[in-house]
Amino acid sequence: MKIANIDLGKFPVVLAPMEDVTDPSFRLICREMGAAMVYTEFVSAEALVRDISSTVRKLTIDDRERPVAIQIYGRDAEAMVEAARIVEQAGPDIIDLNFGCPVKKVASKGAGAGMLRDIPKLLDITRRVVEAVNLPVTVKTRLGWDCENKIISDLGPKLQDCGIKALTVHGRTRSQMYTGKADWTLIKALRDDPRMEIPIIGNGDITTPEEAADAFRNFGVDAVMIGRASFGAPWIFHDVRQMLDTGTFTPLSIDEKFALLQRQIDESIERIDEYRGILHIRRHLAASPLFKGIPNFRDTRIRMLRADSAEELSRVLAEARERVEENILREQTVASADKE
């Protein structure tokens, strides 16, 4: 599958843009694990134009991440165009426009998914950004604002006419936020629309290798995007890639998974500083599916979330690893007893 001249290979799986998650270290790890392309955290166009340092830092990319997309959001056409030009100078492979973020502080101001309430403006911004830069421009959006206004079937061709090179669709409306189940049937209908010539990337509820394979098989998408399921578990791209390539997968060992979590700690500290780096990364670790289902893990998770030094966080992580190993042994013992 190609976006413009960028070849992402067969059945590509990409990392979704996520605020406070897809930092440079995490993006690189996901690329190493098998993600075909990665996206930065979303970048406020207005903050970028105002040269806010914390926003400008989000434009930092590593050549090892490529292909990488920088995603921008905003509600003002002039700011979006100027921000796109600034982003182009940072040298990403793609500029992505965020018309799908559902959080109140973004959508209620008319940006992100808020744009779905003003389609003429959404299309005007898209067209003007495409005309302003030489890089491929893509869009990420949702099915519509609410269940009474699922407009993606009509919106997709109009966005394509604006000149975008790929379209990512999250299978929920803005009003659903992240509740309920993602509806991929409308994504499939868009992919099957003979008017659509650009790649369609499906997003929503892909949490396992099997679900990723089913998305390609059942809905015909050109690529699959994984977001929340990678949080605290960048190895999901390893598992999905193996499944898509071979029909099965061998999970990473516990040693390998905990090494990746420790690497995230170390690189977060190196990128920022110890105190802020720990504040940034500790909730990633606490959310890891490695700890799901472990009896009486709540106290350990709380201490993980409260750790304020590298030494303390590594100590809690080591304890968590012991709990994981104990749980695996317990499950194996139960399974053995059931067979008998």
GROMACS .gro file of C-alpha atoms in nm:
model
  340
    1MET     CA    1   0.000   0.000   0.000
    2LYS     CA    2   0.128   0.346  -0.089
    3ILE     CA    3   0.049   0.693   0.036
    4ALA     CA    4   0.166   0.910  -0.252
    5ASN     CA    5   0.513   0.764  -0.317
    6ILE     CA    6   0.558   0.624   0.035
    7ASP     CA    7   0.544   0.244   0.024
    8LEU     CA    8   0.415   0.094   0.350
    9GLY     CA    9   0.424  -0.265   0.229
   10LYS     CA   10   0.150  -0.527   0.230
   11PHE     CA   11  -0.118  -0.511   0.502
   12PRO     CA   12   0.048  -0.222   0.690
   13VAL     CA   13  -0.032  -0.153   1.055
   14VAL     CA   14   0.036   0.199   1.179
   15LEU     CA   15   0.063   0.368   1.518
   16ALA     CA   16  -0.213   0.620   1.592
   17PRO     CA   17  -0.136   0.973   1.709
   18MET     CA   18  -0.199   0.996   2.084
   19GLU     CA   19  -0.146   1.295   2.309
   20ASP     CA   20   0.119   1.239   2.577
   21VAL     CA   21   0.183   0.889   2.439
   22THR     CA   22   0.345   0.893   2.095
   23ASP     CA   23   0.666   1.067   2.196
   24PRO     CA   24   0.986   1.003   1.994
   25SER     CA   25   1.099   0.709   2.207
   26PHE     CA   26   0.765   0.531   2.191
   27ARG     CA   27   0.735   0.590   1.817
   28LEU     CA   28   1.078   0.442   1.753
   29ILE     CA   29   1.007   0.136   1.967
   30CYS     CA   30   0.681   0.077   1.778
   31ARG     CA   31   0.863   0.107   1.446
   32GLU     CA   32   1.118  -0.147   1.564
   33MET     CA   33   0.835  -0.376   1.671
   34GLY     CA   34   0.678  -0.367   1.324
   35ALA     CA   35   0.464  -0.054   1.285
   36ALA     CA   36   0.473   0.046   0.918
   37MET     CA   37   0.434   0.416   1.000
   38VAL     CA   38   0.404   0.627   1.313
   39TYR     CA   39   0.232   0.955   1.400
   40THR     CA   40   0.342   1.223   1.643
   41GLU     CA   41   0.125   1.354   1.922
   42PHE     CA   42  -0.123   1.598   1.773
   43VAL     CA   43   0.008   1.951   1.743
   44SER     CA   44  -0.199   2.265   1.800
   45ALA     CA   45  -0.175   2.488   1.494
   46GLU     CA   46  -0.233   2.804   1.695
   47ALA     CA   47   0.032   2.713   1.954
   48LEU     CA   48   0.276   2.629   1.677
   49VAL     CA   49   0.218   2.961   1.503
   50ARG     CA   50   0.272   3.137   1.837
   51ASP     CA   51   0.599   2.946   1.871
   52ILE     CA   52   0.509   2.786   2.205
   53SER     CA   53   0.820   2.588   2.298
   54SER     CA   54   0.641   2.281   2.431
   55THR     CA   55   0.451   2.255   2.102
   56VAL     CA   56   0.754   2.316   1.883
   57ARG     CA   57   0.933   2.029   2.061
   58LYS     CA   58   0.667   1.792   1.929
   59LEU     CA   59   0.807   1.844   1.580
   60THR     CA   60   1.130   1.666   1.670
   61ILE     CA   61   1.164   1.345   1.472
   62ASP     CA   62   1.435   1.084   1.432
   63ASP     CA   63   1.523   0.950   1.087
   64ARG     CA   64   1.497   0.599   1.231
   65GLU     CA   65   1.123   0.655   1.280
   66ARG     CA   66   1.051   0.705   0.913
   67PRO     CA   67   0.801   0.704   0.764
   68VAL     CA   68   0.653   0.943   1.019
   69ALA     CA   69   0.356   1.179   1.004
   70ILE     CA   70   0.314   1.498   1.204
   71GLN     CA   71  -0.050   1.566   1.287
   72ILE     CA   72  -0.190   1.915   1.336
   73TYR     CA   73  -0.529   2.038   1.454
   74GLY     CA   74  -0.705   2.371   1.469
   75ARG     CA   75  -1.017   2.562   1.365
   76ASP     CA   76  -0.868   2.862   1.187
   77ALA     CA   77  -0.773   2.816   0.823
   78GLU     CA   78  -0.493   3.072   0.825
   79ALA     CA   79  -0.334   2.916   1.134
   80MET     CA   80  -0.365   2.567   0.989
   81VAL     CA   81  -0.197   2.673   0.665
   82GLU     CA   82   0.085   2.853   0.846
   83ALA     CA   83   0.130   2.559   1.085
   84ALA     CA   84   0.146   2.316   0.794
   85ARG     CA   85   0.425   2.522   0.638
   86ILE     CA   86   0.614   2.521   0.968
   87VAL     CA   87   0.566   2.145   0.999
   88GLU     CA   88   0.692   2.094   0.645
   89GLN     CA   89   1.022   2.251   0.747
   90ALA     CA   90   1.056   1.991   1.025
   91GLY     CA   91   1.083   1.726   0.755
   92PRO     CA   92   0.815   1.461   0.821
   93ASP     CA   93   0.705   1.229   0.544
   94ILE     CA   94   0.338   1.323   0.578
   95ILE     CA   95   0.126   1.601   0.727
   96ASP     CA   96  -0.195   1.471   0.882
   97LEU     CA   97  -0.500   1.682   0.965
   98ASN     CA   98  -0.686   1.592   1.283
   99PHE     CA   99  -1.062   1.616   1.233
  100GLY     CA  100  -1.137   1.338   1.480
  101CYS     CA  101  -1.018   1.422   1.832
  102PRO     CA  102  -1.331   1.396   2.052
  103VAL     CA  103  -1.206   1.545   2.379
  104LYS     CA  104  -1.410   1.838   2.504
  105LYS     CA  105  -1.129   2.094   2.523
  106VAL     CA  106  -1.061   2.041   2.151
  107ALA     CA  107  -1.397   1.952   1.994
  108SER     CA  108  -1.604   2.208   2.186
  109LYS     CA  109  -1.387   2.482   2.038
  110GLY     CA  110  -1.455   2.366   1.685
  111ALA     CA  111  -1.127   2.183   1.628
  112GLY     CA  112  -1.065   1.809   1.597
  113ALA     CA  113  -1.399   1.628   1.573
  114GLY     CA  114  -1.564   1.966   1.621
  115MET     CA  115  -1.493   2.025   1.253
  116LEU     CA  116  -1.757   1.762   1.173
  117ARG     CA  117  -2.018   2.025   1.259
  118ASP     CA  118  -1.888   2.262   0.993
  119ILE     CA  119  -1.810   2.056   0.682
  120PRO     CA  120  -1.759   2.354   0.445
  121LYS     CA  121  -1.493   2.489   0.678
  122LEU     CA  122  -1.336   2.145   0.720
  123LEU     CA  123  -1.308   2.108   0.342
  124ASP     CA  124  -1.177   2.463   0.299
  125ILE     CA  125  -0.900   2.403   0.552
  126THR     CA  126  -0.812   2.072   0.389
  127ARG     CA  127  -0.795   2.223   0.041
  128ARG     CA  128  -0.587   2.519   0.151
  129VAL     CA  129  -0.337   2.307   0.344
  130VAL     CA  130  -0.295   2.072   0.047
  131GLU     CA  131  -0.226   2.369  -0.178
  132ALA     CA  132   0.017   2.528   0.070
  133VAL     CA  133   0.266   2.240   0.109
  134ASN     CA  134   0.455   1.995  -0.110
  135LEU     CA  135   0.431   1.701   0.130
  136PRO     CA  136   0.146   1.448   0.107
  137VAL     CA  137  -0.148   1.556   0.324
  138THR     CA  138  -0.377   1.300   0.489
  139VAL     CA  139  -0.681   1.327   0.716
  140LYS     CA  140  -0.798   1.139   1.026
  141THR     CA  141  -1.163   1.172   1.122
  142ARG     CA  142  -1.469   0.988   1.259
  143LEU     CA  143  -1.798   0.861   1.121
  144GLY     CA  144  -1.966   1.191   1.208
  145TRP     CA  145  -2.062   1.411   1.500
  146ASP     CA  146  -2.332   1.180   1.642
  147CYS     CA  147  -2.540   0.878   1.548
  148GLU     CA  148  -2.791   1.096   1.360
  149ASN     CA  149  -2.512   1.246   1.150
  150LYS     CA  150  -2.289   0.967   1.024
  151ILE     CA  151  -2.160   1.152   0.720
  152ILE     CA  152  -1.838   0.970   0.636
  153SER     CA  153  -1.978   0.812   0.317
  154ASP     CA  154  -2.042   1.158   0.175
  155LEU     CA  155  -1.740   1.325   0.334
  156GLY     CA  156  -1.479   1.077   0.209
  157PRO     CA  157  -1.508   1.159  -0.162
  158LYS     CA  158  -1.516   1.532  -0.086
  159LEU     CA  159  -1.192   1.506   0.113
  160GLN     CA  160  -1.037   1.309  -0.172
  161ASP     CA  161  -1.138   1.587  -0.411
  162CYS     CA  162  -0.947   1.830  -0.186
  163GLY     CA  163  -0.628   1.643  -0.276
  164ILE     CA  164  -0.553   1.433   0.032
  165LYS     CA  165  -0.350   1.116  -0.025
  166ALA     CA  166  -0.509   0.888   0.239
  167LEU     CA  167  -0.799   0.892   0.484
  168THR     CA  168  -0.810   0.735   0.830
  169VAL     CA  169  -1.154   0.668   0.976
  170HIS     CA  170  -1.220   0.587   1.341
  171GLY     CA  171  -1.537   0.380   1.353
  172ARG     CA  172  -1.717   0.590   1.613
  173THR     CA  173  -1.892   0.925   1.618
  174ARG     CA  174  -1.769   1.213   1.829
  175SER     CA  175  -2.058   1.170   2.071
  176GLN     CA  176  -1.951   0.812   2.138
  177MET     CA  177  -1.603   0.925   2.244
  178TYR     CA  178  -1.440   0.585   2.310
  179THR     CA  179  -1.750   0.405   2.437
  180GLY     CA  180  -1.946   0.131   2.270
  181LYS     CA  181  -1.807  -0.068   1.982
  182ALA     CA  182  -1.641   0.076   1.673
  183ASP     CA  183  -1.856   0.032   1.361
  184TRP     CA  184  -1.640  -0.087   1.074
  185THR     CA  185  -1.930  -0.140   0.835
  186LEU     CA  186  -1.927   0.223   0.726
  187ILE     CA  187  -1.550   0.206   0.684
  188LYS     CA  188  -1.600  -0.093   0.455
  189ALA     CA  189  -1.873   0.089   0.262
  190LEU     CA  190  -1.634   0.378   0.205
  191ARG     CA  191  -1.359   0.143   0.091
  192ASP     CA  192  -1.603  -0.026  -0.147
  193ASP     CA  193  -1.719   0.307  -0.292
  194PRO     CA  194  -1.592   0.312  -0.653
  195ARG     CA  195  -1.527   0.685  -0.622
  196MET     CA  196  -1.258   0.629  -0.359
  197GLU     CA  197  -0.912   0.589  -0.508
  198ILE     CA  198  -0.697   0.686  -0.208
  199PRO     CA  199  -0.603   0.440   0.070
  200ILE     CA  200  -0.852   0.398   0.354
  201ILE     CA  201  -0.703   0.327   0.698
  202GLY     CA  202  -0.937   0.170   0.953
  203ASN     CA  203  -0.914   0.255   1.322
  204GLY     CA  204  -1.101   0.148   1.635
  205ASP     CA  205  -1.097  -0.148   1.874
  206ILE     CA  206  -0.801  -0.332   1.722
  207THR     CA  207  -0.655  -0.492   2.034
  208THR     CA  208  -0.527  -0.831   1.917
  209PRO     CA  209  -0.345  -0.980   1.617
  210GLU     CA  210  -0.659  -1.171   1.528
  211GLU     CA  211  -0.869  -0.853   1.519
  212ALA     CA  212  -0.615  -0.686   1.292
  213ALA     CA  213  -0.623  -0.981   1.051
  214ASP     CA  214  -1.004  -0.978   1.058
  215ALA     CA  215  -1.009  -0.606   0.974
  216PHE     CA  216  -0.818  -0.665   0.653
  217ARG     CA  217  -1.012  -0.979   0.566
  218ASN     CA  218  -1.364  -0.863   0.651
  219PHE     CA  219  -1.356  -0.491   0.579
  220GLY     CA  220  -1.105  -0.461   0.297
  221VAL     CA  221  -0.915  -0.165   0.441
  222ASP     CA  222  -0.576  -0.072   0.296
  223ALA     CA  223  -0.418  -0.036   0.641
  224VAL     CA  224  -0.507  -0.071   1.007
  225MET     CA  225  -0.428   0.186   1.277
  226ILE     CA  226  -0.369   0.082   1.637
  227GLY     CA  227  -0.394   0.332   1.921
  228ARG     CA  228  -0.493   0.256   2.278
  229ALA     CA  229  -0.396  -0.113   2.255
  230SER     CA  230  -0.032  -0.009   2.216
  231PHE     CA  231  -0.040   0.194   2.539
  232GLY     CA  232   0.200   0.014   2.774
  233ALA     CA  233   0.234  -0.260   2.512
  234PRO     CA  234   0.436  -0.154   2.205
  235TRP     CA  235   0.498  -0.522   2.133
  236ILE     CA  236   0.148  -0.549   1.989
  237PHE     CA  237   0.300  -0.449   1.656
  238HIS     CA  238   0.537  -0.746   1.674
  239ASP     CA  239   0.246  -0.983   1.733
  240VAL     CA  240   0.023  -0.830   1.466
  241ARG     CA  241   0.301  -0.823   1.207
  242GLN     CA  242   0.376  -1.190   1.262
  243MET     CA  243   0.007  -1.281   1.242
  244LEU     CA  244  -0.038  -1.096   0.914
  245ASP     CA  245   0.280  -1.238   0.762
  246THR     CA  246   0.255  -1.599   0.878
  247GLY     CA  247  -0.096  -1.662   1.011
  248THR     CA  248   0.026  -1.709   1.366
  249PHE     CA  249   0.249  -1.534   1.617
  250THR     CA  250   0.492  -1.605   1.899
  251PRO     CA  251   0.464  -1.348   2.179
  252LEU     CA  252   0.776  -1.181   2.312
  253SER     CA  253   0.910  -1.328   2.635
  254ILE     CA  254   0.846  -1.164   2.970
  255ASP     CA  255   1.214  -1.064   2.972
  256GLU     CA  256   1.174  -0.886   2.638
  257LYS     CA  257   0.853  -0.710   2.737
  258PHE     CA  258   0.991  -0.578   3.065
  259ALA     CA  259   1.310  -0.471   2.887
  260LEU     CA  260   1.095  -0.255   2.658
  261LEU     CA  261   0.916  -0.099   2.956
  262GLN     CA  262   1.249  -0.026   3.126
  263ARG     CA  263   1.376   0.125   2.802
  264GLN     CA  264   1.077   0.359   2.799
  265ILE     CA  265   1.167   0.473   3.151
  266ASP     CA  266   1.531   0.532   3.062
  267GLU     CA  267   1.459   0.716   2.738
  268SER     CA  268   1.185   0.929   2.891
  269ILE     CA  269   1.431   1.047   3.157
  270GLU     CA  270   1.702   1.104   2.897
  271ARG     CA  271   1.468   1.305   2.675
  272ILE     CA  272   1.328   1.530   2.950
  273ASP     CA  273   1.478   1.490   3.297
  274GLU     CA  274   1.432   1.243   3.581
  275TYR     CA  275   1.139   1.403   3.759
  276ARG     CA  276   0.931   1.504   3.457
  277GLY     CA  277   1.035   1.194   3.266
  278ILE     CA  278   0.899   0.975   3.544
  279LEU     CA  279   0.575   1.176   3.559
  280HIS     CA  280   0.536   1.122   3.185
  281ILE     CA  281   0.608   0.750   3.170
  282ARG     CA  282   0.471   0.602   3.490
  283ARG     CA  283   0.107   0.598   3.379
  284HIS     CA  284   0.213   0.421   3.057
  285LEU     CA  285   0.359   0.141   3.267
  286ALA     CA  286   0.063   0.123   3.505
  287ALA     CA  287  -0.173   0.082   3.209
  288SER     CA  288   0.019  -0.208   3.057
  289PRO     CA  289  -0.197  -0.513   2.979
  290LEU     CA  290   0.083  -0.719   3.134
  291PHE     CA  291  -0.079  -0.648   3.469
  292LYS     CA  292  -0.437  -0.717   3.369
  293GLY     CA  293  -0.602  -0.989   3.571
  294ILE     CA  294  -0.333  -1.017   3.837
  295PRO     CA  295  -0.502  -1.063   4.176
  296ASN     CA  296  -0.458  -0.783   4.429
  297PHE     CA  297  -0.243  -0.573   4.195
  298ARG     CA  298  -0.410  -0.244   4.287
  299ASP     CA  299  -0.158  -0.141   4.554
  300THR     CA  300   0.135  -0.211   4.323
  301ARG     CA  301  -0.027  -0.006   4.046
  302ILE     CA  302  -0.087   0.285   4.285
  303ARG     CA  303   0.278   0.284   4.394
  304MET     CA  304   0.378   0.276   4.029
  305LEU     CA  305   0.164   0.582   3.961
  306ARG     CA  306   0.310   0.765   4.261
  307ALA     CA  307   0.676   0.685   4.201
  308ASP     CA  308   0.878   1.005   4.159
  309SER     CA  309   1.230   0.876   4.094
  310ALA     CA  310   1.390   0.635   3.850
  311GLU     CA  311   1.512   0.414   4.134
  312GLU     CA  312   1.168   0.387   4.292
  313LEU     CA  313   0.989   0.324   3.962
  314SER     CA  314   1.238   0.055   3.859
  315ARG     CA  315   1.198  -0.109   4.199
  316VAL     CA  316   0.819  -0.116   4.166
  317LEU     CA  317   0.853  -0.246   3.810
  318ALA     CA  318   1.073  -0.530   3.934
  319GLU     CA  319   0.810  -0.619   4.193
  320ALA     CA  320   0.542  -0.608   3.925
  321ARG     CA  321   0.746  -0.847   3.717
  322GLU     CA  322   0.757  -1.095   4.005
  323ARG     CA  323   0.379  -1.069   4.032
  324VAL     CA  324   0.342  -1.135   3.659
  325GLU     CA  325   0.566  -1.441   3.677
  326GLU     CA  326   0.376  -1.573   3.979
  327ASN     CA  327   0.049  -1.524   3.798
  328ILE     CA  328   0.173  -1.709   3.491
  329LEU     CA  329   0.287  -1.998   3.707
  330ARG     CA  330  -0.049  -1.999   3.888
  331GLU     CA  331  -0.240  -2.009   3.560
  332GLN     CA  332  -0.021  -2.289   3.428
  333THR     CA  333  -0.081  -2.491   3.744
  334VAL     CA  334  -0.458  -2.441   3.718
  335ALA     CA  335  -0.456  -2.536   3.352
  336SER     CA  336  -0.255  -2.851   3.427
  337ALA     CA  337  -0.494  -2.950   3.704
  338ASP     CA  338  -0.794  -2.900   3.474
  339LYS     CA  339  -0.643  -3.137   3.218
  340GLU     CA  340  -0.604  -3.404   3.484
   0.00000   0.00000   0.00000
